């Protein structure tokens, strides 16, 4: 589920607005600009919410070019300005962008545009066999590997190919996180009470091909694992194909129930690894040609040599270079590529306090906002200590800053970080939890 990058959009907008103050009269600023807010920034566009339609139209008419130029300076890459009028439109935009995509499967991800190399050959072959309906013993097919290495791409490719071959069969795709959320909602609304559970369960249990992306999210969540266990059994017994992806192999999912772990190991387990240099060069070329970009060999080589562990980053850099070359109307040079790659690394370097809080709340199955809230029950208090510790170790935030993020005095944070440092030495569960969480936070997108 894509998430809006509001915090960054607001920071960018503040700088742009400062620059605008130099250019425009204060009357104009007060009337049209003052109440505008940055809503989102992606690699392609920047979304600005204007106070109302009048200010939107004015900005559109007289400031678009100017703002896009300032955005280029601020972001370091060309982004298009998208304007919304009023909070209502901003809410609609956010809801649309953050909704788990309904049908789920991106049709542009296919086997044809998946580049095969030593690092993913087995996973690719297994995925193809499953999509052809030929691999009854590959059940489940379990694909694991680091972030941005093509797991979701393979899952979509399976879905697209299977649908093409067997149009009458039913394919369901769900992300582990959404399965969890849907279940929680169903329980809350009483939809799982006797007599009513069918409609929820039918949704997944009537699949011919059941795809679950990022299954690691169900680990540690009791009710979800129970429901998933039953769904898995029903489908497996009926001879339906199941495919799972995860950021780690079953044996390393420390909070996964044993009976699920066993089942995940019933079929075939394969990994995707970071691609080698030759494969990366082919990926760079293929991503460039997909956006109609002419990439000089030296640049393709430079990108492939410098981005080594994540195909999503390779794709991001190629897109950025494509945008540059369109804007500058000249071929890309290695120097431009250096610049674009620099951005990728600085963007990725450090998680924010918000990301850490979100991942810790998710890990411990707490409601959003509980960590900064008032609750003092043992689980929340423990999770809060863990979050403080992770902020201290994974970021450069100071104790007072961490304290503010968690709504606590900094001395409390100092004390609890020390405690976690101590307990970690002897408490095995805590140690694995911290390792898992570090992976989740690093992989957070
Ligand atoms: P994951 O699910 O493993 O985190 P994704 O499947 O979302 O990663 O891949 C991230 C991006 O990289 C996608 O846009 C995908 O198309 C691309 N990608 C990853 N591996 C390959 C590959 N072998 N060939 C082509 N594109 C790839
Ligand atoms: Mg994925």
Short mmCIF file of N, CA, C and O in Angstrom, two decimals, residues 109-166:
data_model
loop_
_atom_site.label_atom_id
_atom_site.label_comp_id
_atom_site.label_asym_id
_atom_site.label_seq_id
_atom_site.Cartn_x
_atom_site.Cartn_y
_atom_site.Cartn_z
N UNK A 109 3.31 -6.20 -14.17
CA UNK A 109 4.38 -7.09 -13.71
C UNK A 109 4.19 -8.48 -14.28
O UNK A 109 3.25 -9.18 -13.91
N UNK A 110 5.07 -8.87 -15.19
CA UNK A 110 4.88 -10.14 -15.88
C UNK A 110 6.19 -10.93 -15.87
O UNK A 110 7.23 -10.42 -15.46
N UNK A 111 6.11 -12.17 -16.35
CA UNK A 111 7.34 -12.94 -16.50
C UNK A 111 8.22 -12.33 -17.60
O UNK A 111 9.44 -12.39 -17.52
N UNK A 112 7.57 -11.75 -18.61
CA UNK A 112 8.36 -11.19 -19.73
C UNK A 112 9.30 -10.09 -19.24
O UNK A 112 10.42 -9.99 -19.70
N UNK A 113 8.81 -9.24 -18.35
CA UNK A 113 9.70 -8.15 -17.94
C UNK A 113 10.41 -8.42 -16.61
O UNK A 113 10.93 -7.51 -15.97
N UNK A 114 10.47 -9.67 -16.23
CA UNK A 114 11.26 -10.05 -15.06
C UNK A 114 12.61 -10.57 -15.56
O UNK A 114 12.68 -11.52 -16.33
N UNK A 115 13.68 -9.94 -15.14
CA UNK A 115 15.01 -10.34 -15.63
C UNK A 115 15.56 -11.48 -14.77
O UNK A 115 15.60 -11.37 -13.54
N UNK A 116 15.94 -12.54 -15.45
CA UNK A 116 16.40 -13.73 -14.73
C UNK A 116 17.91 -13.78 -14.70
O UNK A 116 18.58 -13.51 -15.70
N UNK A 117 18.46 -14.11 -13.54
CA UNK A 117 19.90 -14.30 -13.39
C UNK A 117 20.12 -15.35 -12.33
O UNK A 117 19.15 -15.91 -11.79
N UNK A 118 21.37 -15.59 -12.00
CA UNK A 118 21.67 -16.63 -11.02
C UNK A 118 20.96 -16.39 -9.68
O UNK A 118 20.60 -17.33 -8.98
N UNK A 119 20.73 -15.14 -9.36
CA UNK A 119 20.21 -14.81 -8.04
C UNK A 119 18.73 -15.16 -7.86
O UNK A 119 18.24 -15.24 -6.75
N UNK A 120 18.01 -15.34 -8.98
CA UNK A 120 16.58 -15.58 -8.84
C UNK A 120 16.08 -16.70 -9.77
O UNK A 120 14.88 -16.86 -9.94
N UNK A 121 17.03 -17.45 -10.35
CA UNK A 121 16.65 -18.43 -11.37
C UNK A 121 15.67 -19.47 -10.84
O UNK A 121 14.66 -19.79 -11.48
N UNK A 122 15.95 -19.98 -9.68
CA UNK A 122 15.11 -21.04 -9.13
C UNK A 122 13.71 -20.50 -8.79
O UNK A 122 12.70 -21.10 -9.14
N UNK A 123 13.68 -19.35 -8.14
CA UNK A 123 12.39 -18.75 -7.77
C UNK A 123 11.56 -18.49 -9.03
O UNK A 123 10.35 -18.75 -9.08
N UNK A 124 12.22 -18.00 -10.07
CA UNK A 124 11.53 -17.70 -11.32
C UNK A 124 10.97 -18.97 -11.95
O UNK A 124 9.81 -19.02 -12.38
N UNK A 125 11.80 -20.03 -11.99
CA UNK A 125 11.35 -21.29 -12.60
C UNK A 125 10.17 -21.88 -11.81
O UNK A 125 9.17 -22.33 -12.39
N UNK A 126 10.27 -21.84 -10.50
CA UNK A 126 9.20 -22.39 -9.67
C UNK A 126 7.92 -21.58 -9.88
O UNK A 126 6.83 -22.14 -9.99
N UNK A 127 8.07 -20.27 -9.96
CA UNK A 127 6.90 -19.40 -10.15
C UNK A 127 6.24 -19.71 -11.49
O UNK A 127 5.01 -19.80 -11.59
N UNK A 128 7.04 -19.92 -12.51
CA UNK A 128 6.47 -20.23 -13.83
C UNK A 128 5.73 -21.56 -13.81
O UNK A 128 4.65 -21.69 -14.39
N UNK A 129 6.32 -22.54 -13.15
CA UNK A 129 5.67 -23.86 -13.08
C UNK A 129 4.32 -23.75 -12.38
O UNK A 129 3.32 -24.32 -12.82
N UNK A 130 4.30 -22.97 -11.30
CA UNK A 130 3.05 -22.81 -10.56
C UNK A 130 2.00 -22.09 -11.42
O UNK A 130 0.83 -22.48 -11.46
N UNK A 131 2.44 -21.08 -12.14
CA UNK A 131 1.51 -20.31 -12.97
C UNK A 131 0.94 -21.18 -14.10
O UNK A 131 -0.18 -20.97 -14.55
N UNK A 132 1.72 -22.17 -14.52
CA UNK A 132 1.26 -23.05 -15.60
C UNK A 132 0.37 -24.17 -15.06
O UNK A 132 -0.12 -25.01 -15.82
N UNK A 133 0.19 -24.19 -13.74
CA UNK A 133 -0.65 -25.23 -13.14
C UNK A 133 0.02 -26.60 -13.17
O UNK A 133 -0.62 -27.63 -13.04
N UNK A 134 1.36 -26.60 -13.30
CA UNK A 134 2.07 -27.87 -13.48
C UNK A 134 2.74 -28.37 -12.22
O UNK A 134 3.36 -29.43 -12.23
N UNK A 135 2.67 -27.59 -11.16
CA UNK A 135 3.54 -27.89 -10.04
C UNK A 135 2.77 -28.29 -8.80
O UNK A 135 2.83 -27.63 -7.79
N UNK A 136 2.06 -29.40 -8.88
CA UNK A 136 1.22 -29.75 -7.75
C UNK A 136 2.00 -30.05 -6.49
O UNK A 136 1.48 -29.95 -5.39
N UNK A 137 3.27 -30.40 -6.64
CA UNK A 137 4.03 -30.69 -5.43
C UNK A 137 4.65 -29.43 -4.83
O UNK A 137 5.20 -29.47 -3.75
N UNK A 138 4.58 -28.32 -5.57
CA UNK A 138 5.12 -27.06 -5.04
C UNK A 138 4.05 -26.36 -4.22
O UNK A 138 3.69 -25.25 -4.51
N UNK A 139 3.54 -27.02 -3.21
CA UNK A 139 2.44 -26.39 -2.51
C UNK A 139 2.63 -26.44 -1.00
O UNK A 139 2.57 -27.50 -0.41
N UNK A 140 2.86 -25.33 -0.36
CA UNK A 140 2.92 -24.00 -0.96
C UNK A 140 4.27 -23.74 -1.64
O UNK A 140 5.25 -24.39 -1.30
N UNK A 141 4.27 -22.76 -2.53
CA UNK A 141 5.54 -22.21 -2.98
C UNK A 141 5.85 -21.03 -2.07
O UNK A 141 5.01 -20.14 -1.90
N UNK A 142 7.01 -21.06 -1.46
CA UNK A 142 7.39 -20.03 -0.50
C UNK A 142 8.62 -19.29 -1.04
O UNK A 142 9.67 -19.89 -1.24
N UNK A 143 8.47 -18.01 -1.33
CA UNK A 143 9.58 -17.22 -1.88
C UNK A 143 10.01 -16.19 -0.85
O UNK A 143 9.19 -15.42 -0.37
N UNK A 144 11.29 -16.19 -0.50
CA UNK A 144 11.72 -15.17 0.46
C UNK A 144 12.95 -14.44 -0.04
O UNK A 144 13.66 -14.90 -0.93
N UNK A 145 13.20 -13.28 0.55
CA UNK A 145 14.38 -12.49 0.19
C UNK A 145 14.20 -11.05 0.64
O UNK A 145 13.11 -10.65 1.07
N UNK A 146 15.28 -10.29 0.53
CA UNK A 146 15.29 -8.91 0.99
C UNK A 146 14.34 -8.01 0.21
O UNK A 146 13.77 -8.41 -0.81
N UNK A 147 14.23 -6.79 0.71
CA UNK A 147 13.32 -5.83 0.10
C UNK A 147 13.78 -5.42 -1.30
O UNK A 147 14.97 -5.25 -1.54
N UNK A 148 12.82 -5.29 -2.21
CA UNK A 148 13.13 -4.77 -3.54
C UNK A 148 13.82 -5.76 -4.45
O UNK A 148 14.46 -5.38 -5.42
N UNK A 149 13.67 -7.06 -4.18
CA UNK A 149 14.36 -8.05 -5.01
C UNK A 149 13.41 -8.82 -5.92
O UNK A 149 13.79 -9.82 -6.52
N UNK A 150 12.15 -8.38 -6.01
CA UNK A 150 11.28 -8.97 -7.02
C UNK A 150 10.27 -10.00 -6.53
O UNK A 150 9.65 -10.68 -7.34
N UNK A 151 10.06 -10.10 -5.22
CA UNK A 151 9.09 -11.08 -4.72
C UNK A 151 7.68 -10.73 -5.18
O UNK A 151 6.94 -11.56 -5.70
N UNK A 152 7.30 -9.47 -4.95
CA UNK A 152 5.96 -9.07 -5.35
C UNK A 152 5.81 -9.14 -6.87
O UNK A 152 4.77 -9.58 -7.38
N UNK A 153 6.85 -8.77 -7.58
CA UNK A 153 6.82 -8.87 -9.04
C UNK A 153 6.52 -10.31 -9.46
O UNK A 153 5.64 -10.55 -10.31
N UNK A 154 7.21 -11.27 -8.86
CA UNK A 154 6.96 -12.67 -9.22
C UNK A 154 5.54 -13.11 -8.88
O UNK A 154 4.89 -13.83 -9.64
N UNK A 155 5.06 -12.64 -7.74
CA UNK A 155 3.71 -13.01 -7.32
C UNK A 155 2.68 -12.48 -8.33
O UNK A 155 1.76 -13.19 -8.74
N UNK A 156 2.85 -11.23 -8.73
CA UNK A 156 1.94 -10.64 -9.73
C UNK A 156 2.05 -11.38 -11.06
O UNK A 156 1.06 -11.63 -11.74
N UNK A 157 3.31 -11.73 -11.41
CA UNK A 157 3.51 -12.43 -12.68
C UNK A 157 2.77 -13.78 -12.66
O UNK A 157 2.14 -14.17 -13.65
N UNK A 158 2.83 -14.45 -11.52
CA UNK A 158 2.10 -15.73 -11.40
C UNK A 158 0.61 -15.47 -11.61
O UNK A 158 -0.05 -16.16 -12.39
N UNK A 159 0.09 -14.46 -10.92
CA UNK A 159 -1.35 -14.17 -11.01
C UNK A 159 -1.74 -13.85 -12.46
O UNK A 159 -2.73 -14.37 -12.98
N UNK A 160 -0.95 -13.00 -13.11
CA UNK A 160 -1.29 -12.59 -14.48
C UNK A 160 -1.26 -13.77 -15.45
O UNK A 160 -2.15 -13.92 -16.30
N UNK A 161 -0.23 -14.59 -15.32
CA UNK A 161 -0.09 -15.73 -16.23
C UNK A 161 -1.19 -16.77 -15.97
O UNK A 161 -1.79 -17.32 -16.89
N UNK A 162 -1.47 -17.02 -14.71
CA UNK A 162 -2.50 -18.00 -14.33
C UNK A 162 -3.87 -17.56 -14.85
O UNK A 162 -4.64 -18.35 -15.38
N UNK A 163 -4.14 -16.27 -14.71
CA UNK A 163 -5.43 -15.75 -15.20
C UNK A 163 -5.53 -15.88 -16.71
O UNK A 163 -6.61 -16.13 -17.24
N UNK A 164 -4.41 -15.67 -17.39
CA UNK A 164 -4.42 -15.77 -18.85
C UNK A 164 -4.72 -17.21 -19.27
O UNK A 164 -5.51 -17.46 -20.16
N UNK A 165 -4.10 -18.16 -18.57
CA UNK A 165 -4.30 -19.56 -18.95
C UNK A 165 -5.62 -20.13 -18.49
O UNK A 165 -6.20 -20.99 -19.14
N UNK A 166 -6.04 -19.71 -17.29
CA UNK A 166 -7.26 -20.29 -16.71
C UNK A 166 -8.23 -19.18 -16.35
O UNK A 166 -8.46 -18.91 -15.17
#
